[in-house]
Short mmCIF file of C-alpha atoms and ligand atoms in Angstrom, two decimals:
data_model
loop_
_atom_site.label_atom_id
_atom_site.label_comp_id
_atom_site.label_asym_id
_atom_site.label_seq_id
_atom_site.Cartn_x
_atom_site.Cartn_y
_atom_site.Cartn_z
CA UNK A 282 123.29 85.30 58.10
CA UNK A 283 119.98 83.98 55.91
CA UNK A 284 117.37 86.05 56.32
CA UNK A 285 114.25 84.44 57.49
CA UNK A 286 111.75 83.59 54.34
CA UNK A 287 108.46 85.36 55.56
CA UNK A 288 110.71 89.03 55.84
CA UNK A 289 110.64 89.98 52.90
CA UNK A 290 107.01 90.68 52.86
CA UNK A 291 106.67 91.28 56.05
CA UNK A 292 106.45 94.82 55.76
CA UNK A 293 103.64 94.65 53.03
CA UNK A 294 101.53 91.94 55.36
CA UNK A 295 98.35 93.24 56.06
CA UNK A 296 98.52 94.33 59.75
CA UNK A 297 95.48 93.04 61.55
CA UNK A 298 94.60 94.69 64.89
CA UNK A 299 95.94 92.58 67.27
CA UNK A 300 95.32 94.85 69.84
CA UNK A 301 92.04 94.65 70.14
CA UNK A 302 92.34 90.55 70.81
CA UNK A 303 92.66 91.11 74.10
CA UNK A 304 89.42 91.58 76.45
CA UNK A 305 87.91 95.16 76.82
CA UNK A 306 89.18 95.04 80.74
CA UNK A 307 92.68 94.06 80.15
CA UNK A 308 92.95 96.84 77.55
CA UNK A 309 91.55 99.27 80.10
CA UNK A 310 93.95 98.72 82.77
CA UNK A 311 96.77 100.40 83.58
CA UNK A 312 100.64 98.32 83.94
CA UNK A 313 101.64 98.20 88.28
CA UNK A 314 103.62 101.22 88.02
CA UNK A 315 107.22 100.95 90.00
CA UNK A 316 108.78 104.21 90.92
CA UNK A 317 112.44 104.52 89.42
CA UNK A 318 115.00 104.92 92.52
CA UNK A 319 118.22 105.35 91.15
CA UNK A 320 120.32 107.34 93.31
CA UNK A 321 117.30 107.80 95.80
CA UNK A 322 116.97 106.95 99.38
CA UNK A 323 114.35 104.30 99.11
CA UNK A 324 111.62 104.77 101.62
CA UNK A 325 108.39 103.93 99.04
CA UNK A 326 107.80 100.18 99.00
CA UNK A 327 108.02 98.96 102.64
CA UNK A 328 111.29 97.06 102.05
CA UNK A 329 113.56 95.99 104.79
CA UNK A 330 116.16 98.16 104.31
CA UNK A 331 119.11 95.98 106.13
CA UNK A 332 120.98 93.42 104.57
CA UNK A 333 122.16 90.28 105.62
CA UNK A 334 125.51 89.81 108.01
CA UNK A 335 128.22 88.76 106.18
CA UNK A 336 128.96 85.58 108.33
CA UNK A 337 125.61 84.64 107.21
CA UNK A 338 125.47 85.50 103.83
CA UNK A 339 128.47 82.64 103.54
CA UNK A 340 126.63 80.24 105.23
CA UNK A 341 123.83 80.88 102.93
CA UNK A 342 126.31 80.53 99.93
CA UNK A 343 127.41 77.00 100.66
CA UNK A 344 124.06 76.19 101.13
CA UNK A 345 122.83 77.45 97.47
CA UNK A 346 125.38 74.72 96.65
CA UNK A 347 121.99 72.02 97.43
CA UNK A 348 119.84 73.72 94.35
CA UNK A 349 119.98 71.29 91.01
CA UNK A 350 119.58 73.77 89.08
CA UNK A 351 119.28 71.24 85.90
CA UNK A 352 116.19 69.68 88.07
CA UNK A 353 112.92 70.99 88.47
CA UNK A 354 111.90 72.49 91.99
CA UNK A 355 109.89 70.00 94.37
CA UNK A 356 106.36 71.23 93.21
CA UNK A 357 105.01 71.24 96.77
CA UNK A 358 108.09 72.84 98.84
CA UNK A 359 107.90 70.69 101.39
CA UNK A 360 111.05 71.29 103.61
CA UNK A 361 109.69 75.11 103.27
CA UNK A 362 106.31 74.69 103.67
CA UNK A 363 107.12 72.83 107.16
CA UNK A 364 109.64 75.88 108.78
CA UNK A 365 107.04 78.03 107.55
CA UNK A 366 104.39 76.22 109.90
CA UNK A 367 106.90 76.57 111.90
CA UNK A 368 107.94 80.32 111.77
CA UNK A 369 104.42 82.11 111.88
CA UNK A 370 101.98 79.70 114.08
CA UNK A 371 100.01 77.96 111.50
CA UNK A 372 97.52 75.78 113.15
CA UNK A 373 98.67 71.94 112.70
CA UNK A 374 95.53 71.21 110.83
CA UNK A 375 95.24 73.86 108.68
CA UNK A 376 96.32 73.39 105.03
CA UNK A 377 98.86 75.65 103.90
CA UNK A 378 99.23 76.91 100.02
CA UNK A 379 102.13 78.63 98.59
CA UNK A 380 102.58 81.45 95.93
CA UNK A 381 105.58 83.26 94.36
CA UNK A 382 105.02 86.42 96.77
CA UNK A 383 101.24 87.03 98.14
CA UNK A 384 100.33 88.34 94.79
CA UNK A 385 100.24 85.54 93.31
CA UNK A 386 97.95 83.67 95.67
CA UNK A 387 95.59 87.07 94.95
CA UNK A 388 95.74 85.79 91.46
CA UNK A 389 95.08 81.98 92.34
CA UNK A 390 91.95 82.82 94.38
CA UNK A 391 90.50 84.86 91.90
CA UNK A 392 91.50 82.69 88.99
CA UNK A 393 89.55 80.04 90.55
CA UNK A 394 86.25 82.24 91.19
CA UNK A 395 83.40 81.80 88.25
CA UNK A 396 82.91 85.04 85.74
CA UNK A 397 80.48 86.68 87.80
CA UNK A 398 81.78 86.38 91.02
CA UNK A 399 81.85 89.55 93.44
CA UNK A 400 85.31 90.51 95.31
CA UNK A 401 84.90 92.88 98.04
CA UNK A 402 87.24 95.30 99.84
CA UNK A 403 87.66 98.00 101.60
CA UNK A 404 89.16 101.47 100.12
CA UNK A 405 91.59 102.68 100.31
CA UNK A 406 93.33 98.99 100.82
CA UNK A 407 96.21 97.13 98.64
CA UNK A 408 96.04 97.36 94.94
CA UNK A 409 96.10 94.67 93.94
CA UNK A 410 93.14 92.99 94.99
CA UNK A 411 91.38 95.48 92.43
CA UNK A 412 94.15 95.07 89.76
CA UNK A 413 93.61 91.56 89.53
CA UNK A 414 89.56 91.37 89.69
CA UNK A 415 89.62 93.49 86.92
CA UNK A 416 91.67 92.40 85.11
CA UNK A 417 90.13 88.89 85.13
CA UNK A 418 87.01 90.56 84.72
CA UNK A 419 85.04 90.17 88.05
CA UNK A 420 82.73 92.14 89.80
CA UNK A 421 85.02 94.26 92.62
CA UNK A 422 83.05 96.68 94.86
CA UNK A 423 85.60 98.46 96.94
CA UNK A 424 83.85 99.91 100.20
CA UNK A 425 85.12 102.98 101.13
CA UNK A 426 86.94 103.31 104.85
CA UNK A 427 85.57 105.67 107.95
CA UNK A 428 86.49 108.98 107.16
CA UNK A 429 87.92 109.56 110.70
CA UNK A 430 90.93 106.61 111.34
CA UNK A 431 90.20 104.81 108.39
CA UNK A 432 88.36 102.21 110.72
CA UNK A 433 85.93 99.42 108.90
CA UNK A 434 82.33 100.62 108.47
CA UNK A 435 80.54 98.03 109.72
CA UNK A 436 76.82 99.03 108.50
CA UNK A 437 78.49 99.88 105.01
CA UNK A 438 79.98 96.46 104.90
CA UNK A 439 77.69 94.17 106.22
CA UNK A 440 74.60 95.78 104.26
CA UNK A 441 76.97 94.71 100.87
CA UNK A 442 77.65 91.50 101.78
CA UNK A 443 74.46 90.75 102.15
CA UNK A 444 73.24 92.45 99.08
CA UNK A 445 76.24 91.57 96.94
CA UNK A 446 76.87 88.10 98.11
CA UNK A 447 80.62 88.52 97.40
CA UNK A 448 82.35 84.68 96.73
CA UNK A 449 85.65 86.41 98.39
CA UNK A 450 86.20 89.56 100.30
CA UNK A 451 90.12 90.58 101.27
CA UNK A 452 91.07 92.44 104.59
CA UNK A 453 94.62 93.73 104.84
CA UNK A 454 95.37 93.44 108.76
CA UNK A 455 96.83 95.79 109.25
CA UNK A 456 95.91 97.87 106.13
CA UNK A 457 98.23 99.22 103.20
CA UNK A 458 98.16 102.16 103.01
CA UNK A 459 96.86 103.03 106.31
CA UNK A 460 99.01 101.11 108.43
CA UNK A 461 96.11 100.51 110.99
CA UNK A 462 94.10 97.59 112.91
CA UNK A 463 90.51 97.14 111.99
CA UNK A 464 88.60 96.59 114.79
CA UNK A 465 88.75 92.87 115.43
CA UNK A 466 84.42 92.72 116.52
CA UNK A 467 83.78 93.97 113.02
CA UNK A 468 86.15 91.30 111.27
CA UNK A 469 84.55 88.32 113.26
CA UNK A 470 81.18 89.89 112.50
CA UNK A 471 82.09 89.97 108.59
CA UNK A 472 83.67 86.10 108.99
CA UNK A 473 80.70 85.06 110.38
CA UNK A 474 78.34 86.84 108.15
CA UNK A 475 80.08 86.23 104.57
CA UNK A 476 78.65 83.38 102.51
CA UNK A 477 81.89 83.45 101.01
CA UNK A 478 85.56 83.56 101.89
CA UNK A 479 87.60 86.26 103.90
CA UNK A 480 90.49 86.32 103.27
CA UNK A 481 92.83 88.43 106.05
CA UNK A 482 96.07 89.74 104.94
CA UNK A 483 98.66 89.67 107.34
CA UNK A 484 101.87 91.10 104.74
CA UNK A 485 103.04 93.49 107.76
CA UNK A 486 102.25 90.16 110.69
CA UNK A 487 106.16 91.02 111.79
CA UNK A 488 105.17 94.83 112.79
CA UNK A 489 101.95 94.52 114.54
CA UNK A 490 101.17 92.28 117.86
CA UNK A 491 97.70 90.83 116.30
CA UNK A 492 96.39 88.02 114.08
CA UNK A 493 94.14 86.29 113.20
CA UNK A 494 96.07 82.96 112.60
CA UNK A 495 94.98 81.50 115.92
CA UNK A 496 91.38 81.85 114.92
CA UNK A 497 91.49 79.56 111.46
CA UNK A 498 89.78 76.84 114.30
CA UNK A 499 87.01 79.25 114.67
CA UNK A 500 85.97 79.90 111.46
CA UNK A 501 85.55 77.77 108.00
CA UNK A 502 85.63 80.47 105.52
CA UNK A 503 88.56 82.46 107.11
CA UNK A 504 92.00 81.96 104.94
CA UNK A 505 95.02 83.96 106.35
CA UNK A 506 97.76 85.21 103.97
CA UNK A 507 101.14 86.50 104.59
CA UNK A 508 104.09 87.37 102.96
CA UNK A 509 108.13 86.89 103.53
CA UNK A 510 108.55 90.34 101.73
CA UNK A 511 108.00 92.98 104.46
CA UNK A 512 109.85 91.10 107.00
CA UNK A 513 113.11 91.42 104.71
CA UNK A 514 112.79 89.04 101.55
CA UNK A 515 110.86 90.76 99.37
CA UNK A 516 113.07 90.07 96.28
CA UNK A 517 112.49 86.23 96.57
CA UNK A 518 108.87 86.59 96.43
CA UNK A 519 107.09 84.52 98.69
CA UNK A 520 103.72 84.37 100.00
CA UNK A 521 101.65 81.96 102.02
CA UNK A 522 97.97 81.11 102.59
CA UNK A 523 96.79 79.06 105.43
CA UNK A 524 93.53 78.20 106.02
CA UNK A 525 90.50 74.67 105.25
CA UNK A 526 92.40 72.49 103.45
CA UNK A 527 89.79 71.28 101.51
CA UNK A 528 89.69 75.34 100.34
CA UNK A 529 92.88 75.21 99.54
CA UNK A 530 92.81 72.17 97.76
CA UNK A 531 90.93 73.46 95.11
CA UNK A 532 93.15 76.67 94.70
CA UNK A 533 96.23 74.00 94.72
CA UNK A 534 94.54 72.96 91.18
CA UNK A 535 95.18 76.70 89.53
CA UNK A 536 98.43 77.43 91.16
CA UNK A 537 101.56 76.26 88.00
CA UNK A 538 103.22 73.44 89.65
CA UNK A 539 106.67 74.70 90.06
CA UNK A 540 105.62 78.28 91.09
CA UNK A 541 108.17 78.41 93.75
CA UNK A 542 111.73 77.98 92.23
CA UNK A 543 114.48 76.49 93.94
CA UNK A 544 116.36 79.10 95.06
CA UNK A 545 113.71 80.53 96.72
CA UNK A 546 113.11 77.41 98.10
CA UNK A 547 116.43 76.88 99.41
CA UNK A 548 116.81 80.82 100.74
CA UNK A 549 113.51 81.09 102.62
CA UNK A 550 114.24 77.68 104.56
CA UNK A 551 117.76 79.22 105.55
CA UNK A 552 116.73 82.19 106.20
CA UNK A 553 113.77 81.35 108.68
CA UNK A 554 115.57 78.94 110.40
CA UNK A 555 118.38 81.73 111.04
CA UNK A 556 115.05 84.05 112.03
CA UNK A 557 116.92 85.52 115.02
CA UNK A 558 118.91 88.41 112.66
CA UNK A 559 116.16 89.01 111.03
CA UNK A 560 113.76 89.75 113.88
CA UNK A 561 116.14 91.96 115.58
CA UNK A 562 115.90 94.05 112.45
CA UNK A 563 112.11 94.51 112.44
CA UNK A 564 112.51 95.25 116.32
CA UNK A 565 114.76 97.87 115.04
CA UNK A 566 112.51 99.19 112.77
CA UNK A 567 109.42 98.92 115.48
CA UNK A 568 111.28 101.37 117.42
CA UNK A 569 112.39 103.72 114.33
CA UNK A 570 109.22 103.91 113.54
CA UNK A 571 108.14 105.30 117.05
CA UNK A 572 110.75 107.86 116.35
CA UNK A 573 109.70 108.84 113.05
CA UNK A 574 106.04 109.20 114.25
CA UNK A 575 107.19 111.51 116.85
CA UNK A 576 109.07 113.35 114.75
CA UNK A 577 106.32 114.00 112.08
CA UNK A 578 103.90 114.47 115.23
CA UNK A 579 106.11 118.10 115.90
CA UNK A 580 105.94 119.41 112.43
CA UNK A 581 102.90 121.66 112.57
CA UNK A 582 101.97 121.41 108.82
CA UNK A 583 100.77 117.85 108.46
CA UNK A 584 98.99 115.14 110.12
CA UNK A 585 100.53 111.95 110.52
CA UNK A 586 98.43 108.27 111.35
CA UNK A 587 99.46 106.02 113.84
CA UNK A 588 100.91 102.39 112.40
CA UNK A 589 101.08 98.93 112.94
CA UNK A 590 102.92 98.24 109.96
CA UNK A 591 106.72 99.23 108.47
CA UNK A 592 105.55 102.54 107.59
CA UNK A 593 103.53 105.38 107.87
CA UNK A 594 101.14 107.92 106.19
CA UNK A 595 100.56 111.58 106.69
CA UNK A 596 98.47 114.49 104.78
CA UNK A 597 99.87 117.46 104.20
CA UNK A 598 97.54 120.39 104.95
CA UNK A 599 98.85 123.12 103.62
CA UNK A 600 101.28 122.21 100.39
CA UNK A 601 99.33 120.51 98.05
CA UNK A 602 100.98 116.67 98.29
CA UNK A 603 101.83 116.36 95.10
CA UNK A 604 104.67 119.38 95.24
CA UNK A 605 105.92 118.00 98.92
CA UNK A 606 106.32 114.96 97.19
CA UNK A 607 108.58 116.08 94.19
CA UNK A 608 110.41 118.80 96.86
CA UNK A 609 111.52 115.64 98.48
CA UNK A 610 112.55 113.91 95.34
CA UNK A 611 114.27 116.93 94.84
CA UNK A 612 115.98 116.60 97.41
CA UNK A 613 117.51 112.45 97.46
CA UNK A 614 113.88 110.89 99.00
CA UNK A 615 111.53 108.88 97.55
CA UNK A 616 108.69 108.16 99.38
CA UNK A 617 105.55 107.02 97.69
CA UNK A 618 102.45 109.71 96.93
CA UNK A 619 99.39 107.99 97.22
CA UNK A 620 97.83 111.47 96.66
CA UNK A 621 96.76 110.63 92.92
CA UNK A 622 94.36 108.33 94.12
CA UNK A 623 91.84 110.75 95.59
CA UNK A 624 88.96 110.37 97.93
CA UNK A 625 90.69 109.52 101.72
CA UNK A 626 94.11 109.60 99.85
CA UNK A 627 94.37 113.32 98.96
CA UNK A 628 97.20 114.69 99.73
CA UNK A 629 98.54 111.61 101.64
CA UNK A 630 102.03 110.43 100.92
CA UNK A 631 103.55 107.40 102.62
CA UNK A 632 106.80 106.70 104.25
CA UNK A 633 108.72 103.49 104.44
CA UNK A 634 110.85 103.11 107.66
CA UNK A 635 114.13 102.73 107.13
CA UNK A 636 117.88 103.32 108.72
CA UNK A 637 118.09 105.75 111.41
CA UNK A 638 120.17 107.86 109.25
CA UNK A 639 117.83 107.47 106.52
CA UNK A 640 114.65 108.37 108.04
CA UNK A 641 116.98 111.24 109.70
CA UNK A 642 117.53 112.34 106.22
CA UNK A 643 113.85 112.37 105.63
CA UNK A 644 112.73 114.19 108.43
CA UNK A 645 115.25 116.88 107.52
CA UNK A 646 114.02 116.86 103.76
CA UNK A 647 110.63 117.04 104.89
CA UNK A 648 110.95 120.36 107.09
CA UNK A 649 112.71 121.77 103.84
CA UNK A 650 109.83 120.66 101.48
CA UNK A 651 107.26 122.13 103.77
CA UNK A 652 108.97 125.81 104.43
CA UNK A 653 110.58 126.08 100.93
CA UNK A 654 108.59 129.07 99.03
CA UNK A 655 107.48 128.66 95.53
C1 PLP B 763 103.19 94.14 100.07
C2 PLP B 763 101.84 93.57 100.21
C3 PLP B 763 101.49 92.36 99.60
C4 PLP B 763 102.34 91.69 98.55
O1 PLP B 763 103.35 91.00 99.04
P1 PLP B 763 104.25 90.04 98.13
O2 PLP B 763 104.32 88.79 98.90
O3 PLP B 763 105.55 90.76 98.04
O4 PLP B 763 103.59 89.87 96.80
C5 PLP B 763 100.24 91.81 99.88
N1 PLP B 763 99.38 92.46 100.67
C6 PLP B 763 99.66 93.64 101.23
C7 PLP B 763 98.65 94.30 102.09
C8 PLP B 763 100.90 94.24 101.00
O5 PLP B 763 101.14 95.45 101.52
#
């Protein structure tokens, strides 16, 4: 084969620092960081952990036969977009936006904020909202939780927004990593406070019996955002945002027209209409996750949080969480260790619900981590 003309001096080309093209925030941020899970039970990143049943999975087959794949997607998803009205509630005249999982729509909203814009949240919440603001080089504050439950602090929160002014402020409902409920008075307080726009992050809406869909009527600035990840599609990515059309018009102007491919497309549609097997799987994993709380409830050595969501955090108070974590890596389970990030987080580590058998295995592991001598 030729070689290409410009190789030959290639190697003698005066290297400029391309590096240091990139903006000062970009280069101090870290890459998402995905745990390896090869040969692992996988109980770290709140995944369904059931697939489909086969009679459906053939039914789903044929229909994957609909995709052009030589065509573009439709740009606006519109079969989708209407059994996802459909599926979670969404207020007839709200406006509905979608993004290639709820990440992206984190993206779009902040993309669309001026330089100087302030994004609020409260800590320890979902990483992203951070990840992004930085890297796009906004002003984040992140507001740290109530020591005790990991509740909202109202006074904390309200005395920022009206000092800060922030253009958007994010609430997971409930709250990764915490898995709880804020208390619903202090969210309406915040909604009707904010000269800017809440959103409220329903990801784990198919685990916990509140939302705050029904209450887009009540307030302007309120957007609610959920996810089709956590209740069993996560590797489709699809997210949602709901909320003032007129809002979301403007977002609809950042978001790349065909950011929701066709198979995706085709899959979510089949898949919510054929909800039924996939709601009997988060029931299943409502109750498993009683069981699991129990269980870690009798073990003397940590302290575990009630949840609302697919999974559930404890602190270890004896073992430092950092060794309980690699004991049970050891040992076939990963889980996630949220320890690293300090502050409310030390020495927390957070389960994923999963099988029966699974979280059996986990439970078991975990005694073993937490009596195995050094
Ligand atoms: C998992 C999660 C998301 C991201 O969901 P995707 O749709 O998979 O991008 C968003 N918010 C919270 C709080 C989450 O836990």
């Amino acid at each position: 084969m030729a070689r290409p003309i410009f190789s030959a001096d290639f190697d003698n080309m005066p290297k400029p620092d391309l590096i240091s093209l990139f903006r000062p925030e970009v280069l101090a941020l870290s890459a998402y960081h995905v745990a390896d899970a090869n040969n692992l039970i996988k109980l770290d990143a709140m995944e369904n952990p059931y697939g489909w049943p086969e009679k459906i999975q053939d039914i789903w087959l044929e229909h994957l036969k609909n995709c052009p794949m030589n065509r573009y997607p439709d740009p606006e998803a519109k079969a989708l977009a209407e059994v996802l009205r459909h599926s979670n509630g969404i207020p007839e005249q709200a406006g509905l936006l979608l993004g290639n999982g709820s990440d992206e729509i984190i993206q779009i909203l902040q993309m669309a904020l001026p330089p100087d814009a302030v994004v609020l949240a409260p800590e320890p919440g979902f990483v992203m909202y951070k990840q992004i603001a930085l890297s796009l080089g906004l002003r984040y504050h992140g507001i740290p939780l109530l020591a005790d439950g990991f509740d909202l602090d109202a006074q904390a929160l309200l005395a920022a927004i009206e000092t800060l002014k922030p253009a958007l402020i994010f609430l997971a409902y409930p709250n990764n990593p915490t898995g709880n409920l804020f208390d619903t008075q202090v969210i309406e307080d915040m909604l009707a406070m904010a000269p800017g726009l809440v959103v409220v992050d329903e990801a784990y809406a198919p685990f916990a019996d509140a939302s705050f869909m029904t209450r887009l009527q009540d307030y302007p600035n309120l957007l609610v955002m959920r996810t089709v990840s956590k209740l069993g599609l996560a590797g489709l990515r699809l997210g949602f945002l709901a909320g003032d059309s007129a809002i979301l018009d403007q977002l609809n102007k950042v978001r790349l027209p065909y950011n929701i491919n066709c198979l995706t497309q085709e899959t979510a549609r089949f898949a919510l209409e054929h909800q039924e097997f996939l709601l009997e799987q988060t029931r299943t994993i409502c109750l498993q996750r009683s069981e699991v709380l129990a269980a870690l409830h009798g073990i003397s050595d940590i302290e575990a949080y009630p949840s609302s969501a697919n999974f559930i955090l404890f602190r270890t108070l004896k073992k430092p969480a950092d060794e309980v974590f690699a004991s049970l890596k050891a040992r076939g389970i990963l889980i996630k260790n949220l320890s690293p990030q300090g502050g409310l987080l030390s020495n927390c580590l957070r389960v994923t619900i999963g099988k029966p058998e699974e979280n059996q295995a986990f439970i078991d592991a975990l005694h073993g981590a937490l009596t195995e001598s050094l």
